[in-house]
Structures are given as structure tokens and as C-alpha cells.
Coordinates of C-alpha atoms in Angstrom, one line a residue:
Chain B
M181 CA 26.2 6.5 22.2
T182 CA 27.9 9.8 22.9
Q183 CA 26.4 13.2 22.5
V184 CA 26.8 14.6 19.0
Y185 CA 25.5 18.1 19.5
G186 CA 25.3 20.2 22.6
K187 CA 22.0 22.0 21.8
V188 CA 19.5 21.0 19.1
A189 CA 16.7 23.2 18.1
L190 CA 13.6 21.7 16.4
I191 CA 11.6 24.2 14.4
G192 CA 8.2 22.7 13.8
L193 CA 6.9 20.0 16.1
G194 CA 5.1 17.4 13.9
L195 CA 5.6 13.7 13.3
I196 CA 9.2 14.0 12.2
A197 CA 10.5 16.5 14.8
S198 CA 8.7 14.7 17.7
S199 CA 10.1 11.3 16.5
M200 CA 13.6 12.9 16.3
F201 CA 13.2 14.1 19.9
W202 CA 12.3 10.7 21.3
A203 CA 15.0 9.1 19.2
M204 CA 17.6 11.6 20.4
R205 CA 16.6 11.0 24.0
R206 CA 16.8 7.2 23.6
R207 CA 20.5 7.5 22.7
G208 CA 21.5 10.7 24.4
L209 CA 22.5 12.4 21.1
A210 CA 21.9 16.0 22.3
G211 CA 22.8 17.8 25.5
T212 CA 19.5 19.8 25.4
V213 CA 16.7 20.2 22.9
S214 CA 14.6 23.3 22.4
G215 CA 11.5 23.4 20.2
F216 CA 9.2 25.8 18.5
A217 CA 5.9 25.5 16.6
R218 CA 4.0 28.3 15.1
S219 CA 0.6 27.2 16.5
R220 CA 0.0 27.8 20.2
E221 CA -2.0 24.6 20.4
T222 CA 1.0 22.6 19.2
R223 CA 3.3 24.3 21.7
D224 CA 0.8 23.5 24.5
T225 CA 0.6 19.9 23.5
A226 CA 4.4 19.6 23.3
R227 CA 4.7 21.0 26.9
R228 CA 2.0 18.7 28.1
I229 CA 3.6 15.5 26.8
G230 CA 7.2 16.6 27.6
L231 CA 8.3 17.0 24.0
C232 CA 11.6 19.0 24.1
D233 CA 13.5 20.1 27.2
T234 CA 12.2 23.7 26.5
V235 CA 9.4 24.7 24.2
C236 CA 9.9 28.4 23.2
D237 CA 7.4 31.0 22.1
S238 CA 9.5 32.2 19.2
A239 CA 11.8 30.5 16.6
A240 CA 14.5 33.1 17.4
E241 CA 14.6 32.1 21.1
A242 CA 14.6 28.4 20.2
V243 CA 17.7 28.6 17.9
A244 CA 19.8 30.8 20.2
D245 CA 23.0 29.0 21.0
A246 CA 21.9 25.9 19.1
D247 CA 24.6 23.8 17.5
L248 CA 22.1 22.1 15.2
V249 CA 18.9 23.7 13.9
V250 CA 16.4 21.4 12.3
L251 CA 13.8 22.9 10.0
A252 CA 10.9 20.5 10.2
V253 CA 8.1 22.6 8.7
P254 CA 6.3 22.1 5.4
V255 CA 8.5 22.8 2.4
G256 CA 6.6 25.9 1.4
A257 CA 7.3 27.5 4.8
M258 CA 11.0 26.8 5.0
G259 CA 12.2 30.1 3.3
A260 CA 10.2 32.3 5.7
V261 CA 11.4 30.4 8.8
A262 CA 15.0 30.6 7.6
E263 CA 14.7 34.4 7.1
E264 CA 13.2 34.7 10.6
I265 CA 15.9 32.7 12.4
A266 CA 19.0 33.9 10.4
P267 CA 20.0 36.8 12.7
H268 CA 19.9 34.5 15.7
L269 CA 22.0 31.7 14.5
K270 CA 25.2 30.9 16.4
P271 CA 28.5 31.1 14.3
G272 CA 29.6 27.6 13.6
A273 CA 26.1 26.1 13.9
T274 CA 24.6 23.7 11.4
V275 CA 21.2 24.3 9.8
T276 CA 19.5 21.2 8.3
D277 CA 16.0 20.4 7.2
V278 CA 13.8 17.3 6.8
G279 CA 11.9 18.4 3.7
S280 CA 10.8 15.9 1.0
V281 CA 12.1 18.2 -1.8
K282 CA 15.6 19.5 -1.9
K283 CA 16.2 21.8 -4.9
T284 CA 13.6 24.4 -3.9
V285 CA 14.6 24.2 -0.2
I286 CA 18.2 24.9 -1.1
D287 CA 17.0 27.8 -3.3
T288 CA 14.8 29.4 -0.7
V289 CA 16.7 28.6 2.5
G290 CA 20.3 28.9 1.3
P291 CA 20.4 32.6 0.6
H292 CA 19.3 33.3 4.3
I293 CA 22.1 31.3 5.9
P294 CA 24.7 33.7 7.3
E295 CA 28.4 33.4 6.6
G296 CA 30.0 31.1 9.2
V297 CA 26.9 28.9 9.6
H298 CA 26.8 25.5 7.8
F299 CA 23.8 24.5 5.7
V300 CA 23.4 20.7 5.1
P301 CA 19.9 19.8 3.8
G302 CA 18.6 16.3 4.6
H303 CA 15.6 14.1 4.1
P304 CA 14.7 11.1 6.3
L305 CA 12.7 8.6 4.2
A306 CA 10.4 7.7 7.0
G307 CA 6.9 8.6 8.1
T308 CA 3.4 7.4 8.8
E309 CA 0.0 8.7 7.7
H310 CA -0.3 10.4 11.1
S311 CA 0.8 13.9 11.8
G312 CA 1.2 16.3 14.8
P313 CA 3.3 16.3 17.9
E314 CA 1.6 13.3 19.5
S315 CA 2.3 11.0 16.5
G316 CA 6.0 10.7 16.9
F317 CA 7.8 7.7 18.3
A318 CA 11.5 6.8 18.9
T319 CA 11.9 4.0 16.4
L320 CA 10.5 5.8 13.3
F321 CA 13.9 6.1 11.7
D322 CA 15.3 2.7 12.6
D323 CA 16.7 0.9 9.5
R324 CA 15.3 3.7 7.2
W325 CA 17.4 5.8 4.9
C326 CA 18.3 9.4 5.5
L327 CA 19.5 11.3 2.4
L328 CA 21.9 14.2 3.0
V329 CA 22.2 16.8 0.2
P330 CA 25.2 19.0 1.0
P331 CA 25.5 21.9 -1.4
P332 CA 28.8 22.2 -3.4
G333 CA 31.5 23.5 -1.0
A334 CA 29.8 22.3 2.2
D335 CA 32.1 21.8 5.2
P336 CA 33.1 18.1 5.3
E337 CA 33.2 18.2 9.1
A338 CA 29.7 19.6 9.4
V339 CA 28.4 16.9 7.0
A340 CA 30.2 14.1 8.9
R341 CA 28.7 15.2 12.2
L342 CA 25.2 15.4 10.8
R343 CA 25.7 11.9 9.3
L344 CA 26.8 10.6 12.8
Y345 CA 23.7 12.2 14.2
W346 CA 21.3 10.5 11.8
E347 CA 23.1 7.2 12.3
G348 CA 22.5 7.8 16.0
L349 CA 18.8 8.3 15.3
G350 CA 18.8 4.8 13.8
S351 CA 19.1 5.5 10.0
F352 CA 21.3 4.5 7.2
V353 CA 22.8 7.6 5.6
E354 CA 23.6 8.4 1.9
E355 CA 24.7 11.5 0.2
M356 CA 23.1 12.7 -3.1
D357 CA 22.8 15.8 -5.2
A358 CA 19.6 17.8 -5.1
E359 CA 18.4 17.2 -8.6
H360 CA 18.9 13.5 -8.4
H361 CA 17.2 13.4 -5.0
D362 CA 14.2 15.1 -6.4
L363 CA 13.9 12.7 -9.4
V364 CA 14.4 9.6 -7.3
L365 CA 11.8 10.8 -4.8
A366 CA 9.3 11.7 -7.6
V367 CA 9.4 8.0 -8.6
T368 CA 9.5 6.3 -5.1
S369 CA 7.2 8.7 -3.3
H370 CA 5.7 11.8 -4.9
A371 CA 4.1 10.2 -7.9
P372 CA 2.8 7.2 -5.9
H373 CA 1.3 9.6 -3.4
L374 CA -0.5 11.6 -6.0
I375 CA -1.8 8.5 -7.7
A376 CA -3.1 7.1 -4.3
Y377 CA -4.8 10.4 -3.6
T378 CA -6.4 10.4 -7.0
M379 CA -7.7 6.8 -6.7
V380 CA -9.2 7.4 -3.3
G381 CA -10.8 10.6 -4.5
V382 CA -12.4 8.7 -7.4
A383 CA -13.8 6.1 -5.1
D384 CA -15.2 8.8 -3.0
D385 CA -16.9 10.4 -6.0
L386 CA -18.7 7.3 -7.2
R387 CA -22.2 7.6 -5.9
R388 CA -23.3 4.2 -7.2
V389 CA -20.7 2.5 -4.9
T390 CA -21.6 3.8 -1.5
D391 CA -19.0 5.0 0.8
S392 CA -19.7 2.2 3.2
E393 CA -19.1 -0.4 0.6
V394 CA -15.8 1.1 -0.5
I395 CA -14.7 1.1 3.1
K396 CA -16.1 -2.3 4.0
Y397 CA -14.5 -4.1 1.1
S398 CA -11.2 -2.2 1.1
A399 CA -9.0 -5.1 2.0
A400 CA -8.5 -6.0 -1.6
G401 CA -5.9 -3.5 -2.7
F402 CA -7.6 -0.2 -2.1
R403 CA -6.7 -0.2 1.6
D404 CA -3.1 0.5 0.9
F405 CA -4.0 3.5 -1.2
T406 CA -6.2 4.9 1.5
R407 CA -3.3 4.7 4.0
I408 CA -1.0 6.6 1.6
A409 CA -3.8 9.1 0.8
A410 CA -4.3 9.8 4.5
S411 CA -0.9 11.7 4.7
D412 CA -0.7 15.3 5.8
P413 CA -2.4 17.6 3.2
T414 CA -0.3 20.7 3.8
M415 CA 3.0 18.8 3.6
W416 CA 2.0 17.1 0.4
R417 CA 0.6 20.2 -1.2
D418 CA 4.0 21.8 -0.7
V419 CA 5.8 18.7 -2.0
F420 CA 4.0 18.8 -5.3
L421 CA 4.2 22.5 -5.8
N422 CA 8.0 22.4 -5.1
N423 CA 8.9 19.3 -7.1
K424 CA 6.7 20.2 -10.1
E425 CA 8.9 19.3 -12.9
A426 CA 10.1 15.8 -11.8
T427 CA 6.6 14.8 -10.5
L428 CA 4.9 15.9 -13.7
E429 CA 7.5 14.1 -15.8
I430 CA 6.9 10.8 -13.9
L431 CA 3.2 11.2 -14.1
G432 CA 3.4 11.7 -17.8
R433 CA 5.3 8.4 -18.1
F434 CA 2.8 6.8 -15.8
T435 CA -0.2 7.9 -17.9
E436 CA 1.5 6.6 -21.1
E437 CA 2.0 3.2 -19.6
L438 CA -1.5 3.1 -18.1
F439 CA -3.0 3.9 -21.5
A440 CA -1.0 1.0 -23.0
L441 CA -2.3 -1.4 -20.4
Q442 CA -5.9 -0.1 -20.8
R443 CA -5.6 -0.7 -24.5
A444 CA -4.4 -4.2 -23.8
I445 CA -7.4 -4.8 -21.6
R446 CA -9.8 -3.4 -24.2
T447 CA -8.3 -5.4 -27.1
G448 CA -8.0 -8.6 -24.9
D449 CA -4.2 -8.8 -25.2
G450 CA -3.6 -11.2 -22.3
D451 CA 0.1 -11.8 -23.3
H452 CA 1.0 -8.2 -22.9
L453 CA -0.7 -8.0 -19.5
H454 CA 0.9 -11.2 -18.2
A455 CA 4.4 -10.2 -19.3
Y456 CA 4.0 -6.8 -17.7
F457 CA 2.7 -8.3 -14.4
T458 CA 5.5 -10.8 -14.3
R459 CA 8.2 -8.1 -14.7
T460 CA 6.8 -6.0 -11.8
R461 CA 6.7 -9.0 -9.5
A462 CA 10.5 -9.3 -9.7
I463 CA 10.9 -5.8 -8.3
R464 CA 9.1 -6.8 -5.1
R465 CA 11.6 -9.5 -4.4
G466 CA 14.4 -6.9 -4.6
I467 CA 12.7 -4.8 -1.9
I468 CA 12.3 -7.8 0.4
Q469 CA 15.9 -8.6 -0.1
A470 CA 16.9 -5.0 0.6
G471 CA 15.3 -5.2 4.0
Q472 CA 12.8 -2.4 3.3
D473 CA 9.7 -4.5 3.9
T474 CA 8.6 -7.8 5.2
D475 CA 7.1 -10.7 3.2
A476 CA 5.1 -11.9 6.2
P477 CA 1.6 -13.2 5.4
D478 CA -1.1 -10.5 5.2
F479 CA 1.6 -8.0 4.6
G480 CA 3.0 -8.4 8.1
R481 CA 0.1 -6.5 9.5
K482 CA -1.3 -7.6 12.8
K483 CA -4.8 -8.7 12.5
V484 CA -7.2 -6.1 13.8
E485 CA -9.0 -7.4 16.8
R486 CA -12.8 -7.0 16.8
Chain E
M1137 CA -17.7 -25.9 15.2
T1138 CA -19.6 -28.7 13.6
Q1139 CA -19.0 -30.2 10.2
V1140 CA -20.8 -28.3 7.4
Y1141 CA -20.0 -30.6 4.4
G1142 CA -19.2 -34.3 4.3
K1143 CA -16.7 -34.1 1.4
V1144 CA -15.2 -30.9 0.0
A1145 CA -13.3 -30.9 -3.3
L1146 CA -10.8 -28.2 -4.0
I1147 CA -10.0 -27.7 -7.7
G1148 CA -6.8 -25.6 -8.0
L1149 CA -4.4 -25.7 -5.1
G1150 CA -3.0 -22.1 -4.8
L1151 CA -3.0 -19.5 -2.1
I1152 CA -6.8 -19.5 -1.6
A1153 CA -7.5 -23.2 -1.8
S1154 CA -4.6 -24.1 0.5
S1155 CA -5.7 -21.5 3.0
M1156 CA -9.2 -22.9 2.8
F1157 CA -7.9 -26.4 3.6
W1158 CA -6.0 -25.2 6.7
A1159 CA -8.9 -23.1 7.9
M1160 CA -11.3 -26.1 7.4
R1161 CA -9.1 -28.3 9.4
R1162 CA -8.8 -25.8 12.2
R1163 CA -12.5 -25.9 12.7
G1164 CA -13.4 -29.4 11.4
L1165 CA -15.7 -27.9 8.8
A1166 CA -15.4 -30.9 6.4
G1167 CA -15.4 -34.7 6.9
T1168 CA -12.8 -35.1 4.2
V1169 CA -11.1 -32.9 1.6
S1170 CA -9.9 -33.9 -1.8
G1171 CA -7.8 -31.7 -4.1
F1172 CA -6.7 -31.5 -7.7
A1173 CA -4.2 -29.2 -9.5
R1174 CA -3.5 -29.2 -13.2
S1175 CA 0.3 -29.1 -12.7
R1176 CA 2.0 -32.3 -11.5
E1177 CA 4.5 -30.2 -9.5
T1178 CA 1.7 -28.6 -7.5
R1179 CA 0.2 -32.0 -6.8
D1180 CA 3.5 -33.3 -5.6
T1181 CA 4.0 -30.3 -3.4
A1182 CA 0.5 -30.7 -1.9
R1183 CA 1.2 -34.3 -1.1
R1184 CA 4.5 -33.5 0.5
I1185 CA 3.1 -30.8 2.8
G1186 CA -0.1 -32.7 3.6
L1187 CA -2.4 -30.3 1.8
C1188 CA -5.8 -32.2 1.4
D1189 CA -6.7 -35.6 2.7
T1190 CA -6.4 -37.0 -0.8
V1191 CA -4.7 -35.3 -3.8
C1192 CA -6.2 -36.7 -7.0
D1193 CA -4.7 -36.9 -10.5
S1194 CA -7.9 -35.8 -12.2
A1195 CA -10.6 -33.2 -11.4
A1196 CA -13.2 -35.9 -12.1
E1197 CA -11.8 -38.1 -9.4
A1198 CA -11.6 -35.2 -6.9
V1199 CA -15.2 -34.1 -7.3
A1200 CA -16.7 -37.6 -7.1
D1201 CA -19.1 -37.8 -4.2
A1202 CA -18.2 -34.3 -3.1
D1203 CA -20.9 -32.2 -1.3
L1204 CA -19.1 -29.0 -2.0
V1205 CA -16.8 -28.4 -5.1
V1206 CA -14.7 -25.2 -4.9
L1207 CA -13.3 -23.9 -8.2
A1208 CA -10.1 -22.1 -7.2
V1209 CA -8.5 -21.6 -10.6
P1210 CA -7.9 -18.3 -12.5
V1211 CA -11.1 -16.8 -13.8
G1212 CA -10.2 -17.6 -17.4
A1213 CA -9.9 -21.3 -16.7
M1214 CA -13.2 -21.7 -14.8
G1215 CA -15.4 -22.5 -17.8
A1216 CA -13.2 -25.4 -19.0
V1217 CA -12.9 -26.9 -15.5
A1218 CA -16.7 -26.7 -15.1
E1219 CA -17.2 -28.5 -18.4
E1220 CA -14.7 -31.2 -17.3
I1221 CA -16.2 -32.0 -13.9
A1222 CA -19.9 -31.6 -14.9
P1223 CA -20.6 -35.3 -15.6
H1224 CA -19.0 -36.3 -12.3
L1225 CA -20.9 -34.1 -9.9
K1226 CA -23.1 -35.7 -7.3
P1227 CA -26.8 -34.7 -7.4
G1228 CA -27.5 -32.3 -4.6
A1229 CA -23.9 -31.1 -4.5
T1230 CA -23.0 -27.4 -4.4
V1231 CA -20.5 -25.9 -6.8
T1232 CA -18.9 -22.6 -5.8
D1233 CA -15.9 -20.6 -6.9
V1234 CA -13.5 -18.0 -5.5
G1235 CA -13.0 -15.8 -8.6
S1236 CA -12.5 -12.1 -8.3
V1237 CA -15.0 -11.5 -11.1
K1238 CA -18.5 -12.8 -11.0
K1239 CA -20.5 -11.9 -14.2
T1240 CA -18.2 -13.8 -16.6
V1241 CA -17.8 -16.7 -14.2
I1242 CA -21.6 -17.1 -14.0
D1243 CA -21.8 -16.9 -17.8
T1244 CA -19.0 -19.5 -18.4
V1245 CA -19.6 -21.9 -15.5
G1246 CA -23.4 -21.7 -15.2
P1247 CA -24.3 -23.5 -18.4
H1248 CA -22.2 -26.5 -17.5
I1249 CA -23.9 -27.1 -14.1
P1250 CA -26.2 -30.1 -14.4
E1251 CA -29.9 -30.1 -13.2
G1252 CA -30.0 -31.0 -9.5
V1253 CA -26.6 -29.5 -8.7
H1254 CA -26.5 -26.0 -6.9
F1255 CA -24.3 -23.2 -8.2
V1256 CA -23.5 -20.5 -5.7
P1257 CA -20.6 -18.3 -6.8
G1258 CA -18.5 -16.6 -4.2
H1259 CA -15.5 -14.3 -3.7
P1260 CA -13.4 -14.1 -0.5
L1261 CA -11.8 -10.6 -0.2
A1262 CA -8.6 -11.9 1.1
G1263 CA -5.1 -12.6 -0.3
T1264 CA -1.5 -11.8 -0.1
E1265 CA 1.0 -11.1 -2.9
H1266 CA 2.2 -14.8 -2.6
S1267 CA 0.8 -17.6 -4.6
G1268 CA 1.1 -21.4 -4.8
P1269 CA 0.2 -24.3 -2.5
E1270 CA 2.8 -23.4 0.1
S1271 CA 1.6 -19.8 0.6
G1272 CA -1.7 -20.7 2.3
F1273 CA -2.4 -20.3 6.0
A1274 CA -5.4 -20.9 8.3
T1275 CA -6.1 -17.3 9.3
L1276 CA -6.2 -15.8 5.8
F1277 CA -10.0 -15.3 5.9
D1278 CA -10.4 -14.2 9.5
D1279 CA -12.4 -11.0 9.8
R1280 CA -12.4 -10.6 6.0
W1281 CA -15.5 -10.4 3.8
C1282 CA -16.7 -13.1 1.6
L1283 CA -19.2 -12.1 -1.0
L1284 CA -21.7 -14.7 -2.2
V1285 CA -23.4 -14.0 -5.6
P1286 CA -26.3 -16.5 -5.9
P1287 CA -27.9 -16.4 -9.3
P1288 CA -31.7 -15.7 -9.4
G1289 CA -33.6 -18.8 -8.3
A1290 CA -30.7 -20.3 -6.3
D1291 CA -31.7 -22.8 -3.6
P1292 CA -31.9 -20.8 -0.3
E1293 CA -30.8 -23.9 1.7
A1294 CA -27.6 -24.3 -0.5
V1295 CA -26.8 -20.6 -0.1
A1296 CA -27.4 -20.8 3.7
R1297 CA -25.1 -23.8 4.0
L1298 CA -22.3 -22.1 2.0
R1299 CA -22.7 -19.0 4.2
L1300 CA -22.3 -21.1 7.3
Y1301 CA -19.2 -22.7 5.8
W1302 CA -17.5 -19.3 5.0
E1303 CA -18.4 -18.1 8.5
G1304 CA -16.6 -21.2 9.8
L1305 CA -13.6 -20.3 7.7
G1306 CA -13.5 -17.0 9.7
S1307 CA -15.2 -14.6 7.3
F1308 CA -18.1 -12.1 7.4
V1309 CA -20.5 -13.0 4.6
E1310 CA -22.6 -10.7 2.4
E1311 CA -24.8 -11.4 -0.6
M1312 CA -24.6 -9.2 -3.7
D1313 CA -25.7 -9.4 -7.4
A1314 CA -23.0 -10.0 -9.9
E1315 CA -23.0 -6.7 -11.7
H1316 CA -22.8 -4.7 -8.5
H1317 CA -20.0 -7.0 -7.3
D1318 CA -18.0 -6.4 -10.4
L1319 CA -18.3 -2.6 -10.1
V1320 CA -17.5 -2.5 -6.4
L1321 CA -14.4 -4.7 -6.9
A1322 CA -13.3 -2.6 -9.9
V1323 CA -13.1 0.3 -7.5
T1324 CA -11.7 -1.4 -4.4
S1325 CA -9.4 -3.9 -6.1
H1326 CA -9.1 -4.1 -9.9
A1327 CA -8.3 -0.5 -10.7
P1328 CA -5.9 -0.1 -7.8
H1329 CA -4.0 -3.2 -8.9
L1330 CA -3.7 -2.0 -12.4
I1331 CA -2.5 1.4 -11.2
A1332 CA 0.1 -0.2 -8.9
Y1333 CA 1.3 -2.5 -11.7
T1334 CA 1.7 0.5 -13.9
M1335 CA 3.6 2.6 -11.4
V1336 CA 6.0 -0.2 -10.6
G1337 CA 6.6 -0.7 -14.4
V1338 CA 7.3 3.0 -14.9
A1339 CA 9.9 2.9 -12.1
D1340 CA 11.5 -0.2 -13.6
D1341 CA 11.7 1.6 -17.0
L1342 CA 13.5 4.7 -15.8
R1343 CA 17.1 4.1 -16.5
R1344 CA 18.2 7.3 -14.9
V1345 CA 16.9 6.1 -11.6
T1346 CA 18.7 2.8 -11.1
D1347 CA 16.8 -0.2 -9.9
S1348 CA 18.8 -0.4 -6.8
E1349 CA 17.8 3.2 -5.8
V1350 CA 14.2 2.6 -6.5
I1351 CA 14.3 -0.5 -4.3
K1352 CA 16.6 1.1 -1.6
Y1353 CA 14.4 4.1 -1.1
S1354 CA 11.1 2.4 -1.5
A1355 CA 9.8 3.0 2.0
A1356 CA 8.3 6.3 1.1
G1357 CA 5.1 5.2 -0.6
F1358 CA 6.3 3.1 -3.5
R1359 CA 6.8 0.0 -1.3
D1360 CA 3.0 -0.4 -0.9
F1361 CA 2.7 -0.4 -4.7
T1362 CA 5.3 -3.0 -5.2
R1363 CA 3.5 -5.3 -2.8
I1364 CA 0.3 -5.0 -4.7
A1365 CA 2.1 -5.4 -8.0
A1366 CA 3.7 -8.6 -6.9
S1367 CA 0.4 -10.4 -7.1
D1368 CA -0.1 -13.5 -9.3
P1369 CA 0.2 -12.5 -13.0
T1370 CA -2.1 -15.1 -14.4
M1371 CA -4.9 -14.5 -11.9
W1372 CA -4.7 -10.7 -12.6
R1373 CA -4.5 -11.0 -16.4
D1374 CA -7.8 -13.0 -16.2
V1375 CA -9.4 -10.5 -13.8
F1376 CA -8.8 -7.6 -16.2
L1377 CA -9.9 -9.5 -19.3
N1378 CA -13.1 -10.6 -17.5
N1379 CA -14.1 -7.4 -15.9
K1380 CA -13.2 -5.1 -18.8
E1381 CA -16.1 -2.8 -18.8
A1382 CA -16.1 -1.8 -15.1
T1383 CA -12.3 -1.6 -14.8
L1384 CA -12.0 0.6 -17.9
E1385 CA -14.8 2.8 -16.6
I1386 CA -13.1 3.3 -13.3
L1387 CA -9.7 3.9 -15.0
G1388 CA -11.4 6.5 -17.2
R1389 CA -12.6 8.3 -14.1
F1390 CA -9.2 8.0 -12.5
T1391 CA -7.4 9.5 -15.5
E1392 CA -9.8 12.4 -15.5
E1393 CA -9.1 13.2 -11.9
L1394 CA -5.4 12.7 -12.3
F1395 CA -5.3 15.2 -15.1
A1396 CA -7.1 17.7 -13.0
L1397 CA -4.6 17.3 -10.2
Q1398 CA -1.6 17.4 -12.6
R1399 CA -3.1 20.7 -13.9
A1400 CA -3.3 22.0 -10.3
I1401 CA 0.3 21.2 -9.8
R1402 CA 1.3 22.8 -13.1
T1403 CA -0.6 26.0 -12.4
G1404 CA 0.4 26.1 -8.8
D1405 CA -3.2 25.8 -7.5
G1406 CA -2.3 24.8 -3.9
D1407 CA -5.9 25.3 -2.6
H1408 CA -7.3 22.7 -5.0
L1409 CA -4.6 20.2 -3.9
H1410 CA -5.1 20.8 -0.2
A1411 CA -8.8 20.5 -0.4
Y1412 CA -8.5 17.2 -2.3
F1413 CA -6.0 15.7 0.1
T1414 CA -8.1 16.7 3.1
R1415 CA -11.1 14.9 1.6
T1416 CA -9.2 11.7 1.0
R1417 CA -7.8 11.7 4.5
A1418 CA -11.3 11.2 5.9
I1419 CA -11.9 8.0 4.0
R1420 CA -9.0 6.4 5.8
R1421 CA -10.6 7.0 9.2
G1422 CA -13.6 5.1 8.0
I1423 CA -11.5 2.1 7.1
I1424 CA -9.9 2.1 10.5
Q1425 CA -13.3 2.3 12.2
A1426 CA -14.6 -0.5 10.0
G1427 CA -11.9 -2.7 11.4
Q1428 CA -10.3 -3.4 8.0
D1429 CA -6.9 -2.1 8.9
T1430 CA -4.8 -1.0 11.8
D1431 CA -3.6 2.5 12.5
A1432 CA -0.5 1.3 14.3
P1433 CA 2.7 3.3 13.6
D1434 CA 4.7 2.3 10.6
F1435 CA 1.4 0.9 9.2
G1436 CA 1.4 -1.9 11.8
R1437 CA 4.2 -3.7 10.0
K1438 CA 6.8 -5.4 12.1
K1439 CA 10.2 -3.8 11.6
V1440 CA 12.4 -5.9 9.4
E1441 CA 15.3 -7.3 11.3
R1442 CA 18.7 -6.9 9.7

């Protein structure tokens, strides 16, 4: 693989940015990579583990001369970071982000981008429940989708280069408009996360079912919820606050359906339940066929050694 | 491992019974294993793949002379099966089951068990989203819990032998009373399954988000829900109809909490969201420490080769 950008600056050094660094290095996608994180502890960790060629003590320093600037901070912090780096951006550079919400990122970051700098928002659909600079790994984006959301009038060459870059990181790339992105993600990610957080919170509240029992017997479905509900609290707070409308709409639909199923349970309407469960089973097959999961026994998880 | 029962009869030849057969054979837990399934197609498949030493054409024939009879049919079918086999049970034999609900199984099966036959209900907390005789595998129960629910006055020797048998299948064994079992499982399994079914149904309904998009971009949380929601429709219909009270109670609590979080999103109460998400994250650590899941990157799933 050839180099796609001369200098890449990573602003924020969590799971996504650190995985990007290792994936860039694996393929030689960048000449040099600078990084910045707001917390001194994170910068120290990054220096210790060799994350980035240079770890800078200010965002301004990190973005100087960068051909690509990646905003990898929680969605709620994007606007302030954009304002801070704006005067230091190189003409002709591209600014992108990795936020899970696109409309508000465009609204808060866009106005700060100077004339002559390209702004091409993005969103890699990849992650784990871990966070921080030490949680990244080079294969995180392999065979996962990255959605690019270029604003109307975006420079086609800048978009094409960013696409090449994400393909180099291992992803499939698709373009989408911001509103549609936020609705699709509300369905596939934001609402499921809130639901998982809720269910885990309920389990935690039930004093009659002791914590240890909930944990001990978690294999039967609840386990998957706890994994989702272990995701980064700050990141997810910002996602919900910044994709309010679409998330609340999907949750409204969800509650409606849940009430209908609860009613079927209460009235003993087995046919309704059976028909519903048969329909949802078909969707799973589609996901296996689309290569976005495995159908290996025990969900493809390696057995935990004891 | 030594033999625990001379003859074991498996009634129902789905995921659980077939996994039990392969796990028994791995350790030599039974002298001989007979099997019966209501559908001729299932019996033919079982004969073809060598599932059970003898596949019988009636349940009566299968249980004749058996020292252990395992009812591995949907919870709603347990009572009728028990009635059918009752006259053919050997004195001194043990009848057990693998149903996900225990109170109604005891109520419907118990009265049919003749004097001199032991009845020790059980529930292995193990499974995958696949079903049918070909989905079983020998390691399904390894390091998973099996809950035994002996009714008051159960013969201690019969219980001890069944415990030894499940330990031989690879499980950890715990005893519990029926009511407590049904509440714990409502939290760790039944409510999460209904919620996952609901969310997948909602996604399927949304015409603006095409099926292919929901599937394509499923990696971001929704994927875990589709796996849960691909579980056997008949089995789960019966679970909900037979653990009505506890499931509806937990779902009521769930809805309450969900409304509180929706309100926090609507009013922009980021502190409430952050505190909630921080609390749920801690539960995950407990599950990893309890050995019921892995914290490997990408959830320990092998990457799907394309």
C-alpha cells in the first residue's frame, strides 16, 4: 500500500484513534502521525506505548502542517476542538471526524473550518466496549463499514482521498447524507445501546436478585447486553444528546411494539408471539450472509478458560 | 469418567438434547441412549447423523427401561409428553427436563409422575441461536451453569446422581427453588430476549431504513440483538406464556427506567445519562471476572472471512 497522506494528526487518543494509528502503520498509509489528547495521563500513556510518531502538548501543535486532521473526541467536544485548531490548519488540508452522529457535528464543526480547508465528516462502524489509548488494535476496522458524509459542495478529490485512506485501514466505504446517517444509526446502534444500558440498570436495581446471581447466570442472553452497556459513558452521553430526535423516534416505536408483545403475553396470544419471533429470525440470516457476523456455535466466542 | 446412568432416554431431539448426547458420549456417562422426536423428519435426521444409539418411533418405547428420562421439548409440550410416557416409566427411574421455566413445568409434569419414580427438574443455561438435531455439539455445556430445581421432598440420592451427570456434561451445578429460578431467569434471559425480539422487529418495520442497510451496518450494537432474536420461536413463545408474571414484572421495571432515560435525553440531562452508563459498565467487569464471557477485542468473535 502506498502513502495516502504525508502527515496525519489524531486529536483525541482513545480506542478509535489508537486503532487508526496501528492500522496506518501496518500499511504505511501516512508519512508521519502526530497526536494530541487533552489529558496529560493519556499523553503520557501514548508516549510510553509508542502511540503516534510525536505526541504534542497542544492540539495546535499537532495539526500544524498536517494533511489530514482526524477529530476523535466525544461528539460534544468536537465544536470546541475545531475552534481551537482552526487558525493552525494548513491550506488544502482535510479535516474529518469519527463521531457517531453527523448532523450536529457538521453544525458545530463546519462553521470553524477556514476557507481552503476541506471538511469531510466520517464514521467508522467499529468499536469494542473498551476505551482509552491502550485499547486500540490494528485490525479493528477490517471488513467493517466506514460511512463518509461529505457536505454539499465538498471537494470530490478530498473525498476520494479519504475513501482511499479508510480502505487502506481495512474498511468498506459508503457515502450517505447526514440526516439519513443519523436515522440509520439510531436504529442499528443508538437505540440498541440505550436499551441495553436500561436492561442492565434494571438488573442492577433488583435487590431480590442479587448481583452475583445476575452475573453468574448471565450467559442466557443478558451477557450480550452487559457487553454493549459497558461502552464509554462520555461518548454515549454525547451520542444521545446529539441525536435526540432520531433516537427518541425509534425508542417510541420500540415502546409501542414492546407494549403489543407484553399484551400478547398477558392475554396468552401465542400465535402473535410465534409469528413475531419467526419474522425476526429471518433478519439474522441476512446479517450472516452479509458477512457482518459469524454463525459459529456459542456465537463464535472462544470458551473462557478457567 | 464413569457411567452415571445405564440407559438415558432423550425426549425431543433439538439443540439441547443433541448436545447432551454428544457430551455424554465424550465422557461415557451413559451405557446406552435412546431418543424420540415427534417429527418423522427429525427422527430421520437423527438416524442419519448417528444421534442416539437407538431412535424410537414412540416416546413410550424410548423411555422403556431408562434410568434417566430427559424431557427436552418446548415448555408448553412438557405436560402432554409426561402424561404419555408415565405408564411406561421404570420404577426407580429419574425424570428431568431442560425447560427454561420451572414453576409451570413442575405444575404440569409433576402430577403425571408415578409413585416410585423421581422427578428432578433442571435447566442448563446454555444455548445458541440455532435449533434442531444438527445444531448440537459436545462442548455446549462446558463451564456453563445448570440449575436443578428439586421439589420439596425430592430423593437426595436421585438429586445427587443428576448433579454428577450434569457435572459430567461439563456444567457447574446449583440448586434453587422454582419461584426464585423463574425470577432470576426473567432478568437474565426472558426479558432480554423479548427486548431483543422487539428491537429487531422495529428495525424490520422501518421502511425508510431499508432492510439491507440495517443488515449492512449491524455491527454497531444491533448485531447482538439479532443473534438473540434468532432463537427458536416455539421455545420462546412457550417461555413467555409460562413465565408471564415474572417477565411482565421485569418488563414493567424496564419500561419505567427507559422512560426516565428518554426523558433525560429529551431534556438534555447529560449528568443523569453519564452516571447511569458508568454504573452499568461496572456490571460488565463482574461478568468477565466470573468467567462467563471473554473481554477479547471485537467481543472475542473471530473475524468473518470474506
